[in-house]
XYZ file of C-alpha atoms in Angstrom:
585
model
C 0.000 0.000 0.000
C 1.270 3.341 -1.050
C 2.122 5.431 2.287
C -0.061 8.686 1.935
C 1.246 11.901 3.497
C -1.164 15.562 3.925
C 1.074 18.047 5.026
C 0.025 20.717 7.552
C 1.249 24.042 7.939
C 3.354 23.606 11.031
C 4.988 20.428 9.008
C 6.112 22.406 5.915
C 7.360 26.223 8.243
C 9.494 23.530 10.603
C 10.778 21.860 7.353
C 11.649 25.328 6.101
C 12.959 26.170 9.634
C 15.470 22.926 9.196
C 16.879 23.892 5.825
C 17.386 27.399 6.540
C 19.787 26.256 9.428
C 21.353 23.169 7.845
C 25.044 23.652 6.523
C 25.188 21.250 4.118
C 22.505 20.718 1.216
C 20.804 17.391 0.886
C 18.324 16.722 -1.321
C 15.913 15.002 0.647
C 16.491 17.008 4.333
C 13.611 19.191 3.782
C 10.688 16.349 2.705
C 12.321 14.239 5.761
C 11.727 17.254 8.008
C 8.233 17.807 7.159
C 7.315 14.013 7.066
C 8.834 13.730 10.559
C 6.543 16.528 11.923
C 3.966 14.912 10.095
C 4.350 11.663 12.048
C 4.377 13.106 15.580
C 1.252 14.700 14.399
C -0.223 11.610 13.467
C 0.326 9.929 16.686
C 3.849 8.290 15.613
C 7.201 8.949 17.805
C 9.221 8.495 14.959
C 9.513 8.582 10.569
C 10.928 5.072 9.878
C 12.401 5.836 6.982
C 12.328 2.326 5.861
C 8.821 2.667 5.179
C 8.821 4.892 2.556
C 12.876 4.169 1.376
C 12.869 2.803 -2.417
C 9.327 3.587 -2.812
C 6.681 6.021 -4.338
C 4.762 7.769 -1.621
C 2.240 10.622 -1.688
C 2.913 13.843 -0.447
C -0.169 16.273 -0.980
C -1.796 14.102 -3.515
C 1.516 14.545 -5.626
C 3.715 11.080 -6.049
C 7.186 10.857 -5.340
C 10.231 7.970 -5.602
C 12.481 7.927 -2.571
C 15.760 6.640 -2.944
C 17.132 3.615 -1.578
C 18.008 3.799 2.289
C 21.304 3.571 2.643
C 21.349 6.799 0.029
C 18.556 8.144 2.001
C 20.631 8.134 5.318
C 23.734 8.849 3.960
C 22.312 12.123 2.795
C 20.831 12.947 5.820
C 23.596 12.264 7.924
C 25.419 14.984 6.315
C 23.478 17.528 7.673
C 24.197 19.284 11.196
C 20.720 19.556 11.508
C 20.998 15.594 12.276
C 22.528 13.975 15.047
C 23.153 10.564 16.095
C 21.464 9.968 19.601
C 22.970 11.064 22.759
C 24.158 14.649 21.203
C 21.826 17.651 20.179
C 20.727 18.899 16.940
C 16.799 19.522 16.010
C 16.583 15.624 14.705
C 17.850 12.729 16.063
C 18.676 9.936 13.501
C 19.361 6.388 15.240
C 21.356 3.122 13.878
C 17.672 1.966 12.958
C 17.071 4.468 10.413
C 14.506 6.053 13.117
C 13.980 9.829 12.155
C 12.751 11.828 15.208
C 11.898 15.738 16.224
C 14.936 15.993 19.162
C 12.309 16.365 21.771
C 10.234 13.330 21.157
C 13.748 11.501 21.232
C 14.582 12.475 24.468
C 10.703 11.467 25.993
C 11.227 8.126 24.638
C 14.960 8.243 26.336
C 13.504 9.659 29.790
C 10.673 6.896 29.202
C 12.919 4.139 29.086
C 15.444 5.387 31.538
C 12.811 5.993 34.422
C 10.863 2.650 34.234
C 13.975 0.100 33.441
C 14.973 1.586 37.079
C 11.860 1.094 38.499
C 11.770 -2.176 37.492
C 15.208 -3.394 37.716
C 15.168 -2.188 41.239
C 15.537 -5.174 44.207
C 12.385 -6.402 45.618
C 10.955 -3.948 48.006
C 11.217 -5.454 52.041
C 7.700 -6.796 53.047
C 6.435 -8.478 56.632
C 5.773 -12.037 54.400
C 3.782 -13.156 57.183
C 1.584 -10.394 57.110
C 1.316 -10.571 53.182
C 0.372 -13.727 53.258
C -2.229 -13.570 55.548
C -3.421 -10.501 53.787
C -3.656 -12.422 49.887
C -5.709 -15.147 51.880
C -7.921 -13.425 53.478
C -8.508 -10.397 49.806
C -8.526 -13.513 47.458
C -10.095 -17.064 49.387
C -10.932 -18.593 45.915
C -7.293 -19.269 45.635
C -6.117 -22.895 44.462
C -2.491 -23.380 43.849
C -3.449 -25.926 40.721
C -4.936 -22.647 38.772
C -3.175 -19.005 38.543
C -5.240 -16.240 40.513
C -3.974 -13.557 37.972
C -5.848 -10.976 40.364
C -3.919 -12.298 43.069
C -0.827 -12.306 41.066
C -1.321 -8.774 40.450
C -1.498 -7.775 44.412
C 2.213 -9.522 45.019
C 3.485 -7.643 42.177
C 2.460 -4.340 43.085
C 3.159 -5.116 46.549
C 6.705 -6.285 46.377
C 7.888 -4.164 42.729
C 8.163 -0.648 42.339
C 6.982 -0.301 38.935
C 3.771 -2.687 38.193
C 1.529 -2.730 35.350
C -1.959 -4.536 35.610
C -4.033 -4.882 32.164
C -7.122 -6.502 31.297
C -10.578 -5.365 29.596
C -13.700 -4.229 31.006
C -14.945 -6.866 33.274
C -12.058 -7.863 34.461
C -11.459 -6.971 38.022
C -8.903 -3.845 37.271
C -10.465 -1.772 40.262
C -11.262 -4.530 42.779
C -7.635 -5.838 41.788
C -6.520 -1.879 43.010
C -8.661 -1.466 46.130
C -7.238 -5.309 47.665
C -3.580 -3.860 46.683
C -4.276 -0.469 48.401
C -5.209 -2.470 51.201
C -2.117 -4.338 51.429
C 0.250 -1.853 51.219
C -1.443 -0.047 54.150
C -1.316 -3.174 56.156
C 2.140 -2.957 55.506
C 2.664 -0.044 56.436
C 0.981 -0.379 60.014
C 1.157 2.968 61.481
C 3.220 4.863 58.939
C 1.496 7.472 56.451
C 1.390 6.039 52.941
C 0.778 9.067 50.902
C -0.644 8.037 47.523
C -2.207 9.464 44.511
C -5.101 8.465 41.809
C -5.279 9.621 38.387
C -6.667 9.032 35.255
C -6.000 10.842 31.797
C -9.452 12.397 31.664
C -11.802 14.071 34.241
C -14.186 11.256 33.072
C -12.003 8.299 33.637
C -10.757 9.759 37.144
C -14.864 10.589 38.462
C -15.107 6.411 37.551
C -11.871 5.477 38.882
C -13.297 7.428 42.448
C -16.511 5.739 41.719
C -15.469 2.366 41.648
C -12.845 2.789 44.238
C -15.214 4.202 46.892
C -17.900 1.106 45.942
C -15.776 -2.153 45.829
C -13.291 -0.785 49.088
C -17.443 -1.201 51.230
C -17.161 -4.939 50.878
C -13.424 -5.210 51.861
C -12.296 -8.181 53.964
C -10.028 -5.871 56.198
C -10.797 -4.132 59.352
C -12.395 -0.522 59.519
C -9.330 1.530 59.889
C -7.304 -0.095 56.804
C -10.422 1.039 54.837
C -11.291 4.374 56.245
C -7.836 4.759 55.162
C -8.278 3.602 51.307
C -7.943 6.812 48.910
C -11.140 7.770 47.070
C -9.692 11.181 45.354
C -8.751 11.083 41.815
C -7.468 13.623 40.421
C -6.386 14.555 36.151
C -3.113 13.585 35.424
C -2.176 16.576 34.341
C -3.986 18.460 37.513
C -1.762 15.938 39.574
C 1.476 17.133 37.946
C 0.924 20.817 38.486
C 0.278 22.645 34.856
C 1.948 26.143 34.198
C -0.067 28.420 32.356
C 0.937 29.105 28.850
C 3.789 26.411 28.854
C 4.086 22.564 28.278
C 5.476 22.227 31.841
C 4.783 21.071 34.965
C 4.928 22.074 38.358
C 6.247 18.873 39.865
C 9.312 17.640 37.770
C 12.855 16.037 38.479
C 13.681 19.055 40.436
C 11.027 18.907 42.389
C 9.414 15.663 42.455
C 5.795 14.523 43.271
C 5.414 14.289 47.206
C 3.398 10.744 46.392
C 4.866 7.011 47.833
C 2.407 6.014 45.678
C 1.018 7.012 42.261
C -1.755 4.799 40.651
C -2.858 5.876 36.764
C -5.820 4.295 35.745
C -6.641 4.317 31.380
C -3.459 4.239 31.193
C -3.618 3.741 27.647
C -4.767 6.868 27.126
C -1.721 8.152 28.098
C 0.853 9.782 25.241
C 4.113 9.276 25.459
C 5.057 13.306 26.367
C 2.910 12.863 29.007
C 4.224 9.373 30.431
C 7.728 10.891 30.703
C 6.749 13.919 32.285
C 5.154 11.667 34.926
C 7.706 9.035 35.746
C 10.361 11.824 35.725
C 8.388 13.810 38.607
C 8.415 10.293 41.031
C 10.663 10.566 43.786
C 13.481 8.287 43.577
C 11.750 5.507 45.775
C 8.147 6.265 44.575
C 5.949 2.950 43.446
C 4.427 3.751 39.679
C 1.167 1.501 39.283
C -0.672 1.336 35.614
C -3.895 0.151 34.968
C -5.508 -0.361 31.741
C -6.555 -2.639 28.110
C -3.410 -2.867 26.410
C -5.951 -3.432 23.571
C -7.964 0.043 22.825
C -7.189 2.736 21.076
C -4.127 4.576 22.001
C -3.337 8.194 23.184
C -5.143 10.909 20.159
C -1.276 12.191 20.499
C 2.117 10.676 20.086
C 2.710 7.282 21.216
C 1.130 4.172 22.269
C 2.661 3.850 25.384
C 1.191 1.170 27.004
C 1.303 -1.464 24.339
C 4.768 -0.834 24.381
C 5.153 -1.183 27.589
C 3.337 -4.496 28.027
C 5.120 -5.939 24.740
C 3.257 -8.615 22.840
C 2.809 -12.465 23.569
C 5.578 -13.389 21.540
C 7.718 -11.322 22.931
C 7.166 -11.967 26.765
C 6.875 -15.631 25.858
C 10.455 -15.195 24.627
C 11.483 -12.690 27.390
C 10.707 -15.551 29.649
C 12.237 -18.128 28.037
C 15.360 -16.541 27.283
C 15.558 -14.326 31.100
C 16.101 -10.964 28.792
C 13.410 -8.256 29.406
C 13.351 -6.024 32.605
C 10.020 -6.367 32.627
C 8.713 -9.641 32.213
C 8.331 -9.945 36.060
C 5.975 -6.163 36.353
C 3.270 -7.116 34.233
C 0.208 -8.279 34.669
C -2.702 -9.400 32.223
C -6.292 -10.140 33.963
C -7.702 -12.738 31.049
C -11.055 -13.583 33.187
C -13.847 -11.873 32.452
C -16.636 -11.765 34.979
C -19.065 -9.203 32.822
C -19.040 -10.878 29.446
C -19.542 -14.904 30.556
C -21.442 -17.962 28.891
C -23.509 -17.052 26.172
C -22.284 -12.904 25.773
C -21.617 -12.286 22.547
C -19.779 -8.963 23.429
C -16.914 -10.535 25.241
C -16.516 -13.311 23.147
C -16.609 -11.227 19.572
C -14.424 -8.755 21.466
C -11.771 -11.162 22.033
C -12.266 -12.527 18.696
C -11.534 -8.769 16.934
C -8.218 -9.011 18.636
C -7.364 -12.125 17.373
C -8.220 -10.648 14.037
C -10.717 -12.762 13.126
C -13.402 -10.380 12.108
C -15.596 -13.360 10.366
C -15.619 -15.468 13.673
C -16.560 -11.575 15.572
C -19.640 -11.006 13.043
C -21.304 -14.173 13.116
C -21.139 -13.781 16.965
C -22.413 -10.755 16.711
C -25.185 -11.576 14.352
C -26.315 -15.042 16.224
C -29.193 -16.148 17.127
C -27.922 -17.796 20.305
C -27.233 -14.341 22.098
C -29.489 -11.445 23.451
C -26.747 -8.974 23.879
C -25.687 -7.976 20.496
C -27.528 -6.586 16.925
C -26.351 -6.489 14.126
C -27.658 -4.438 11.316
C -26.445 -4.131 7.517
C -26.044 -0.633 6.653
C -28.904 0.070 4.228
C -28.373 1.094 0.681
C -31.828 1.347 -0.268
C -33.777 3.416 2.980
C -32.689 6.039 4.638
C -30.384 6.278 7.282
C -32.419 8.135 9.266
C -35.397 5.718 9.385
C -32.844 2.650 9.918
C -31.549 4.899 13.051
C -35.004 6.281 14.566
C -36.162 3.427 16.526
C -33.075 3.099 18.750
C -32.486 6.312 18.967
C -35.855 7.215 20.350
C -35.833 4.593 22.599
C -32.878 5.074 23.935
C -32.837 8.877 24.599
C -37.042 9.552 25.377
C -36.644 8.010 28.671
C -33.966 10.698 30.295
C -35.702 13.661 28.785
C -39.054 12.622 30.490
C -38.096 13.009 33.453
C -38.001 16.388 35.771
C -35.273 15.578 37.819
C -31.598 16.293 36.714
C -29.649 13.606 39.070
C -32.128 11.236 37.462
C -32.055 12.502 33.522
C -27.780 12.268 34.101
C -27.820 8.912 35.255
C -30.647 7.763 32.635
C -28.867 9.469 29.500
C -25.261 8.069 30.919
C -26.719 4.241 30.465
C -27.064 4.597 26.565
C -24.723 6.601 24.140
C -24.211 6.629 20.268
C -20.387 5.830 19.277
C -19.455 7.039 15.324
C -16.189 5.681 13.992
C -15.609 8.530 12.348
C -15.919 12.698 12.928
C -16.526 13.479 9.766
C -18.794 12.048 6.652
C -22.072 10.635 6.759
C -22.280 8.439 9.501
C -19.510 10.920 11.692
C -20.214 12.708 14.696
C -21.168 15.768 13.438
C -24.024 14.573 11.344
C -25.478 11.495 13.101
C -25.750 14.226 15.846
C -27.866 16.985 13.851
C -29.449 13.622 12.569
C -30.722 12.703 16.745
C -31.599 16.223 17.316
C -33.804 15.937 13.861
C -35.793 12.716 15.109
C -35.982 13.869 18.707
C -37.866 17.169 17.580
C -40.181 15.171 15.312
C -41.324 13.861 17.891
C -41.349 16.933 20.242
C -39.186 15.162 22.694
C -36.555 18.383 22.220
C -37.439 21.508 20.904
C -33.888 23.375 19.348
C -34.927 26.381 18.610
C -31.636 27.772 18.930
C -27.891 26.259 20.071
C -28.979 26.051 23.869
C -32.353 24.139 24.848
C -33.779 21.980 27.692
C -32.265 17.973 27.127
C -28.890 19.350 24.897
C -25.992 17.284 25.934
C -23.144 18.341 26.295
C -19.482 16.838 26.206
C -16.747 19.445 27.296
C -13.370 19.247 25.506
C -11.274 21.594 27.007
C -10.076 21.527 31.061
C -11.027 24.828 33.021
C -9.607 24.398 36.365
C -11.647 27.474 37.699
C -15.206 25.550 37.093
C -13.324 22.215 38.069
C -14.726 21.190 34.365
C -12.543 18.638 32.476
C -11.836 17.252 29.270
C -14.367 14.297 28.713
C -16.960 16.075 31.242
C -20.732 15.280 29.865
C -23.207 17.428 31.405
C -26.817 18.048 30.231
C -28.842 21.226 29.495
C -32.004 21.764 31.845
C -34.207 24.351 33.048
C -32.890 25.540 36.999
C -36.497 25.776 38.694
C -34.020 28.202 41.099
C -33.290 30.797 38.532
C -36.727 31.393 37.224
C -36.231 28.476 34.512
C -33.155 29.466 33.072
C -30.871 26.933 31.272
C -27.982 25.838 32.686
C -26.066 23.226 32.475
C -25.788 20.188 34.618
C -22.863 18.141 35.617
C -22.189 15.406 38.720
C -20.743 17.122 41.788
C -18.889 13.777 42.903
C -20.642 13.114 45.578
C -23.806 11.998 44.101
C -25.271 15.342 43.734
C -25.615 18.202 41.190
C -23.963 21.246 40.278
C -24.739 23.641 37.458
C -23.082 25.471 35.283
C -24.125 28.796 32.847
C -23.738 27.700 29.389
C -22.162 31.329 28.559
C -18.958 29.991 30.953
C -18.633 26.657 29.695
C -15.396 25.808 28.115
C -14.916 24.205 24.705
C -17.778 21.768 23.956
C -20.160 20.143 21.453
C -23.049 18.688 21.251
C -23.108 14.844 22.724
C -26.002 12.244 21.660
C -23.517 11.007 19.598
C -19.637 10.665 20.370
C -16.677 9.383 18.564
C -15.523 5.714 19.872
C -12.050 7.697 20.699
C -13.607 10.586 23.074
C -15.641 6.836 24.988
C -12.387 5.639 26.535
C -12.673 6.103 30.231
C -16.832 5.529 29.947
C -19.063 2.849 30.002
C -23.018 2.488 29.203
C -25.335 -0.226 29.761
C -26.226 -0.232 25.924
C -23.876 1.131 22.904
C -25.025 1.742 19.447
C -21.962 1.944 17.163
C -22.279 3.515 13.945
C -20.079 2.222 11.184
C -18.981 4.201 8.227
C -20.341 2.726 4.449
C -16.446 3.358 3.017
C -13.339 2.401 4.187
C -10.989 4.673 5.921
C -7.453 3.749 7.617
C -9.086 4.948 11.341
C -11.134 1.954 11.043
C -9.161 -0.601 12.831
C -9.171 -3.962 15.293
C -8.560 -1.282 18.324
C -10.944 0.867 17.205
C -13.854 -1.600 17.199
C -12.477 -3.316 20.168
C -13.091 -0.197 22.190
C -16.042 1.042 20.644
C -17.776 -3.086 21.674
C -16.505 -3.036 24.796
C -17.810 0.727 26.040
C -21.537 -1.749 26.282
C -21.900 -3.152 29.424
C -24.950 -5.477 29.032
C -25.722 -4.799 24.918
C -24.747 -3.614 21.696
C -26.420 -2.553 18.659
C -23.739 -2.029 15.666
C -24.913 -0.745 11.814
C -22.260 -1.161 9.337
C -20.942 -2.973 6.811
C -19.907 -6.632 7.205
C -16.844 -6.531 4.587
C -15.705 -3.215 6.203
C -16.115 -4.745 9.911
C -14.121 -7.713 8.950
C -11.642 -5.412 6.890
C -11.005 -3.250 10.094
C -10.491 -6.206 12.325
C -7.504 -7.446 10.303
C -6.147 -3.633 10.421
C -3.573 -2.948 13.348
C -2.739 0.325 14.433
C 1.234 0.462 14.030
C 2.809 3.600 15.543
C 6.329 4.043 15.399
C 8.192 4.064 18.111
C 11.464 2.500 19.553
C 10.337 2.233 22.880
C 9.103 -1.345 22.343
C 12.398 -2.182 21.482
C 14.134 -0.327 24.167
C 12.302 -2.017 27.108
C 11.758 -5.758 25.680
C 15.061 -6.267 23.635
C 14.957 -10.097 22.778
């Protein structure tokens, strides 16, 4: 397949910015400039400039032959603009052929510095006595003739500094987190155990303190270990202190994160900027704990950190084998599901789109045998409005019937329409307009204007001041305290209310439909995911992975069958070295 490049305007002015400084001419430092700023901005650490060396690629729709690469990197070595790692100059170019803006070299260095210590470091001391008594009484389904991967989990993160713990929805993550918590503050008696939870998005941290504060209630352990059990998440980038009008931090090397303790939950989320910026704030003898799927979607920005992190199964089977990677012994994967069991056919076509196998996922999907899952052919012949009404009337009437706002909030939060796409047809933006369209027909809403009573509302930009957050979904009602005025209503996070004007709100759009992407962190009792009628490089096996796996107890998915199975056999592939760095068998 021919590698397509679109240029933006920041690629080509940095590409110009390179040649004007470089002082020696190469004919190809320029395009390699801009296609390296193109690939951070696609989510890629790195140009490997194998994959487009002795080919045609397109650059702006035009075509062009590179050269072979050992001309390619001969060239660009000649440049001052281009350094080998480990001095400085604007790009780094490694023994791989790896082409990478300086900065994003020097993450992936930090990166791979920061958690090869963490988990190279000796065992930490632990009261074994204690511990023991501790995993028998947090996990009494133990047998020593089958693995307790749960169980496995809470010796790792109790005895390693760095610990990673990934499984999908259903899997025990946060009970996993609330036995460890417990643990470690058995441990440590008497002493304070400061700790910290975060999550990537104000979302994913209100579940993470959610889930914490419900599962740590039915905790075999004694009243003071659990008064004692953190409920406070935070943002990760609220926990790291943010500067105003800079991409730093507050707590960094130089002055490190007062935390024993940090626990990131969606860790996937996470971009690789981002990572580094954390594990360089720890203190010295911190504990780092990740939770997450090490099969959605990645970080929207550079880097798919965890995936790298946890390596494939050929490579950890050969780590083991062979005693070479760090960090065979610091990860974790939770394979039992207790959501998805017996006849689901979420879980089981979910596991099947990872294997690939979109054919086996589809005809689970489309069974007769299961009550969890629809499938419906994307009609050519009737409109796609009258193909979307039912569903989308039955799933939305019910929250905007109701008076009360706690009540509408938790009754719009248990259904949600997920789009592939942004753009197009079946994209965000127009299945949206679409819902607001069916819901006025039948004078359920009535947009007379950009604000009225039932408009959801997902916010996409933080505002510390109104403690609103990236990911935040609020909805639109009338405030029987202000005379009926509109304002918008959000969770408090502690199971009441607050409102908001819809003149202060931050960036936001409308939210009856959202893209599969902007879902990590959420879940909803039912999902209907809306799949595009032409084929596009976004679709992918993480894509509909997530997307299936946002349903709790069903999902209703229109699309097209060859396209589903086409996506499933699509990885995403962003390059990187870090994988290489950290398991190097």
């Amino acid at each position: 397949m021919t590698a397509v490049f679109e240029l933006t305007p920041l690629d080509r002015h940095f590409a110009d910015f390179i040649a004007s400084i470089s002082d020696a001419a190469s004919p190809h430092l320029h395009l390699a400039a801009a296609l390296a700023s193109n690939a951070v901005g696609s989510g890629n650490v790195c140009l490997n400039l194998s994959d487009i060396a002795d080919r045609t690629i397109r650059v702006d729709n035009a075509p062009l032959r590179m050269p072979p690469l050992n001309e390619l990197l001969d060239s660009l070595r000649r440049t001052t603009c281009i350094s080998a790692p480990g001095t400085f100059a604007p790009l780094v170019l490694d023994q791989r052929g790896r082409l990478y803006l300086y900065r994003y070299w020097k993450y992936e260095q930090t990166l791979t510095e920061q958690i090869l210590a963490m988990a190279q470091a000796p065992p930490l001391p632990v009261n074994n006595e204690l511990l023991a008594e501790g995993l028998d009484r947090l996990f009494p389904m133990y047998t020593p003739e089958e693995t307790d991967w749960q169980r496995t989990a809470a010796l790792t993160a109790v005895t390693k500094r760095f610990c990673i713990i990934s499984g999908g929805p259903g899997t025990g993550k946060t009970f996993t987190i609330v036995k460890i918590l417990a643990l470690l503050l058995e441990q440590a008696i008497d002493r304070p155990l400061r700790i910290a939870l975060a999550a990537p998005t104000g979302k994913a941290a209100a579940r993470l303190q959610e889930s914490i504060a419900l599962a740590k209630e039915s905790l075999s352990c004694n009243d003071q270990i659990r008064q004692r059990i953190p409920e406070q998440a935070t943002t990760l980038h609220r926990l790291l202190g943010p500067v105003a009008g800079s991409p730093r931090f507050r707590f960094s090397a130089d002055n490190p994160l007062p935390f024993d303790l940090v626990i990131i939950d969606e860790a996937s989320m996470v971009s690789l900027p981002l990572m580094a910026k954390l594990t360089a704030a720890l203190k010295p003898d911190a504990r780092l704990l990740l939770l997450g799927d090490r099969d959605q979607l990645a970080s929207v920005e550079a880097g798919a950190v965890l995936g790298d992190l946890c390596g494939d199964s050929d490579l950890r089977d050969r780590a083991s084998s062979e005693a070479a990677a760090p960090l065979q012994d610091s990860i974790v994967i939770l394979t039992r599901n207790y959501r998805f069991q017996g006849s689901s056919a979420i879980g089981a076509a979910a596991s099947a789109i990872n294997l690939g196998d979109g054919a086996a996922a589809l005809t689970l999907l489309t069974s007769a045998k299961t009550d969890d899952s629809v499938w419906q052919e994307l009609s050519r012949t009737e409109s796609f409005k009258k193909q979307l009404s039912g569903t989308i009337i039955r799933g939305y009437a019910p929250y905007l019937a109701t008076t009360s706002a706690q009540e509408a909030l938790s009754i719009f939060n248990s259904f949600r329409v997920l789009c592939a796409l942004r753009q197009g047809p079946l994209g965000v933006e127009a299945v949206n307009l679409l819902i607001e369209e069916l819901l006025a027909e039948k004078q359920l809403i009535r947009p007379l204007g950009r604000w009225y009573a039932g408009r959801p509302v997902l916010v996409t930009a933080n505002d510390y001041s109104l403690r609103l957050f990236n990911g935040d979904i609020g909805l639109t009602l009338p405030d029987p305290l202000v005379g009926g005025a509109l304002k918008v209503c959000f969770p408090n996070g502690a199971g009441g209310i607050r409102t908001v004007s819809p003149l202060r709100l931050p960036a936001h759009e409308t939210a009856f439909a959202m893209t599969i992407h902007k879902s990590q962190g959420s879940e909803f009792t039912k999902v209907l995911m809306l799949l595009p009628g032409h084929d596009s490089e976004l679709l992918t096996r993480e894509l509909l992975y997530t997307g299936l796996t946002r349903a709790r107890e069903s999902v209703e998915i229109i699309g097209d069958s060859s396209l589903f199975i086409a996506a499933a056999a699509r990885r995403i592939e962003r390059a990187s070295g870090l994988k290489e760095a950290l398991w190097p068998c």
